[in-house]
mmCIF file of C-alpha atoms in Angstrom:
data_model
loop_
_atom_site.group_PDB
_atom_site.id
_atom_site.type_symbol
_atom_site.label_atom_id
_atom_site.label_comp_id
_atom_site.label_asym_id
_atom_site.label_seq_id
_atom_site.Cartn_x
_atom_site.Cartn_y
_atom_site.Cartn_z
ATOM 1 C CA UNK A 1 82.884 -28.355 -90.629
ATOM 2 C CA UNK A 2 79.322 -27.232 -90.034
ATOM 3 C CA UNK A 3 77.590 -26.302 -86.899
ATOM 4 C CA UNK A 4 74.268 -27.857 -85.961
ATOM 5 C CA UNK A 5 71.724 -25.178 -85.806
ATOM 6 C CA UNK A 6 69.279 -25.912 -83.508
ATOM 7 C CA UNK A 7 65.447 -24.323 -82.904
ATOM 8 C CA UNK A 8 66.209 -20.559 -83.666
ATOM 9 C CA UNK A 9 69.743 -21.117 -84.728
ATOM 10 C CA UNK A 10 68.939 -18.506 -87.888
ATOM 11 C CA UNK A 11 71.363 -16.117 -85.254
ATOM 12 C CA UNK A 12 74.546 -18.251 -86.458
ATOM 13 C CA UNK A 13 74.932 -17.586 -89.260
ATOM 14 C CA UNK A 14 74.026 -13.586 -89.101
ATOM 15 C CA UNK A 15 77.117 -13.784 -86.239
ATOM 16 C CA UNK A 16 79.560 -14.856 -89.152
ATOM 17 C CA UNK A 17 78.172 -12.429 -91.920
ATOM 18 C CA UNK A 18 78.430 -9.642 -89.318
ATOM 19 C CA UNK A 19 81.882 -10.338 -87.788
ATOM 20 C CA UNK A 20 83.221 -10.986 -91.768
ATOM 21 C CA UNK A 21 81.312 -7.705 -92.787
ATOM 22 C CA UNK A 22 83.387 -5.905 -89.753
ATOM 23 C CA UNK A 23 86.766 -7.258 -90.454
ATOM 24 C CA UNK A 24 86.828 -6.736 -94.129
ATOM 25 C CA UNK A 25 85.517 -3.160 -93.915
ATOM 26 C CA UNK A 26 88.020 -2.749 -91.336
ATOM 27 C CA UNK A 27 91.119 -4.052 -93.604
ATOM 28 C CA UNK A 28 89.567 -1.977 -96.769
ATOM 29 C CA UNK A 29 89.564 1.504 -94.540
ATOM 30 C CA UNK A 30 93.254 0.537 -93.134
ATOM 31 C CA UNK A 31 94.300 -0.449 -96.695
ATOM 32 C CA UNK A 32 92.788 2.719 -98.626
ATOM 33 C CA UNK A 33 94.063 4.740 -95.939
ATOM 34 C CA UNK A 34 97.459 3.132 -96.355
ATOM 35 C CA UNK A 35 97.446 3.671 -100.255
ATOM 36 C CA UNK A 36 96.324 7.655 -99.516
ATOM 37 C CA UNK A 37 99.266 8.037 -97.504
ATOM 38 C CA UNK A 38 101.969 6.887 -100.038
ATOM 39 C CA UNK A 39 100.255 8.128 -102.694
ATOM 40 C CA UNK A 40 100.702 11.809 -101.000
ATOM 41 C CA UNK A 41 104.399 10.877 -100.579
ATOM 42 C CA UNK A 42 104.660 9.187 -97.261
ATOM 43 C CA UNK A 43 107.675 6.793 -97.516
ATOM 44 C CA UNK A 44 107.038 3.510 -96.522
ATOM 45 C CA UNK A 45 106.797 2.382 -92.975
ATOM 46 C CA UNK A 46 105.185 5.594 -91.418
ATOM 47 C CA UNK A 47 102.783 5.972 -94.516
ATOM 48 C CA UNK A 48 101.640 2.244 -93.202
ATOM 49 C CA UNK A 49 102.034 3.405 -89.764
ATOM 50 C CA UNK A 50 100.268 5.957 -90.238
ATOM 51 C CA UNK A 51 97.870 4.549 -91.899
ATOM 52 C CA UNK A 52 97.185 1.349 -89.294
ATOM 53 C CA UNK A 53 96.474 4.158 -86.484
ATOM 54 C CA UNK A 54 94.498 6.582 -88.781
ATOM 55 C CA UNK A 55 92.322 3.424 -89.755
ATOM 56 C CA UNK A 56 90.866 2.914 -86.017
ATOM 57 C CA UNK A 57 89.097 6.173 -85.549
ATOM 58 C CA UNK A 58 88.159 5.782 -89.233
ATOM 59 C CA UNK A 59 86.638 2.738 -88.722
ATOM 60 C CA UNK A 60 85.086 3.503 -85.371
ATOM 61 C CA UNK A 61 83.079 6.381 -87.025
ATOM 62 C CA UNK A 62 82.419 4.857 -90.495
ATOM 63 C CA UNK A 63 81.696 1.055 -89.486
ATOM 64 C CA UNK A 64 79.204 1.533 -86.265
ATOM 65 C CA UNK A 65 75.957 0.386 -87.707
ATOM 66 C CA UNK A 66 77.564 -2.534 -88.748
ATOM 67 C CA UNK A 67 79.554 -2.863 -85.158
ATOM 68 C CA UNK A 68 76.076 -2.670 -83.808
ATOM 69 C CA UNK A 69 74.593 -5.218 -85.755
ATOM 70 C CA UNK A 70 77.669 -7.236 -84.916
ATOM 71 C CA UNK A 71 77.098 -6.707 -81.167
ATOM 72 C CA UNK A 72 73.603 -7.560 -81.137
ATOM 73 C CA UNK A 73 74.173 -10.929 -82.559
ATOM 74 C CA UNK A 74 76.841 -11.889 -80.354
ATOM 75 C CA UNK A 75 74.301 -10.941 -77.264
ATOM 76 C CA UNK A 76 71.672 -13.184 -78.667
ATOM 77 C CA UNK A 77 73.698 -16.022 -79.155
ATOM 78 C CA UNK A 78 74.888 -15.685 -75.651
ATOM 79 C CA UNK A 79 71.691 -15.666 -74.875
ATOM 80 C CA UNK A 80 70.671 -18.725 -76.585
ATOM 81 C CA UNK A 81 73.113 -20.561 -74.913
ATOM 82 C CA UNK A 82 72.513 -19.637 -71.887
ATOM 83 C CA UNK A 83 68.935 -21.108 -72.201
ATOM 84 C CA UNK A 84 70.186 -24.145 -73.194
ATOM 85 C CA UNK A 85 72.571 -24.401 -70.438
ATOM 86 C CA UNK A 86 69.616 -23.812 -68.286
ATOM 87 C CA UNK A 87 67.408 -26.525 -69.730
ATOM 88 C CA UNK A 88 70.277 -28.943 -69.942
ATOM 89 C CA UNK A 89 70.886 -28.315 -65.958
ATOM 90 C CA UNK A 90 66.896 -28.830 -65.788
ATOM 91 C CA UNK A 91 66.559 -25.949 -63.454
ATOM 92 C CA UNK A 92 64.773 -22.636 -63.832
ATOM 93 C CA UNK A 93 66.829 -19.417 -63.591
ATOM 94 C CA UNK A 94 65.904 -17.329 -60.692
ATOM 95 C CA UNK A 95 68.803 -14.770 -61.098
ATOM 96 C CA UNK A 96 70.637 -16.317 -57.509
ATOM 97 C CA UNK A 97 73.594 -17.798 -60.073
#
C-alpha cells in the first residue's frame, strides 16, 4: 500500500530509509558480535547472550549519526502533522492546547 504524500511529504520516505538503515545496522552489529563470540569459543546460548547485550552499547556508540538522522525525521513528521491537524481544526495555534 502506498501513502499519499502530500505538499512537503519528501520527509516520508527519509523516515523509512532512516528507521530501515537503524534496524539493519543494529541486527548486523548483534549478528557479527554473535559470530565473534562463538568463533572465540563461546558455546552457544551465552555466546548469543552475550552477544544480544554486547550489541546495545555497540550500537549506541557506532550507529548515532544515523540515530540522529532517524530522530530528526520522526520530529518533522510530527511536526507536519501537527500543522495539518491545525488547519483541518481551522484554528490558529496559540500554544493554550
Amino acid at each position: 500500500m502506498v501513502e499519499p504524500i502530500g505538499p512537503g511529504g519528501d520527509d516520508q520516505p527519509k523516515v523509512l530509509k532512516w528507521f530501515l538503515l537503524y534496524t539493519l545496522g543494529r541486527l548486523v552489529i548483534a549478528a557479527a558480535l554473535i559470530a565473534l563470540l562463538w568463533v572465540l569459543g563461546l558455546p552457544g546460548t551465552p555466546g548469543f547472550l552475550f552477544g544480544v547485550l554486547l550489541s546495545m552499547p555497540v550500537s549506541f556508540l557506532v550507529l548515532g549519526r544515523v540515530r540522529t538522522q532517524l530522530t530528526s525525521a520522526l520530529v518533522a513528521r510530527q511536526e507536519r502533522k501537527e500543522v495539518l491537524r491545525t488547519q483541518l481544526r481551522g484554528t490558529e495555534t496559540d500554544g493554550l492546547s
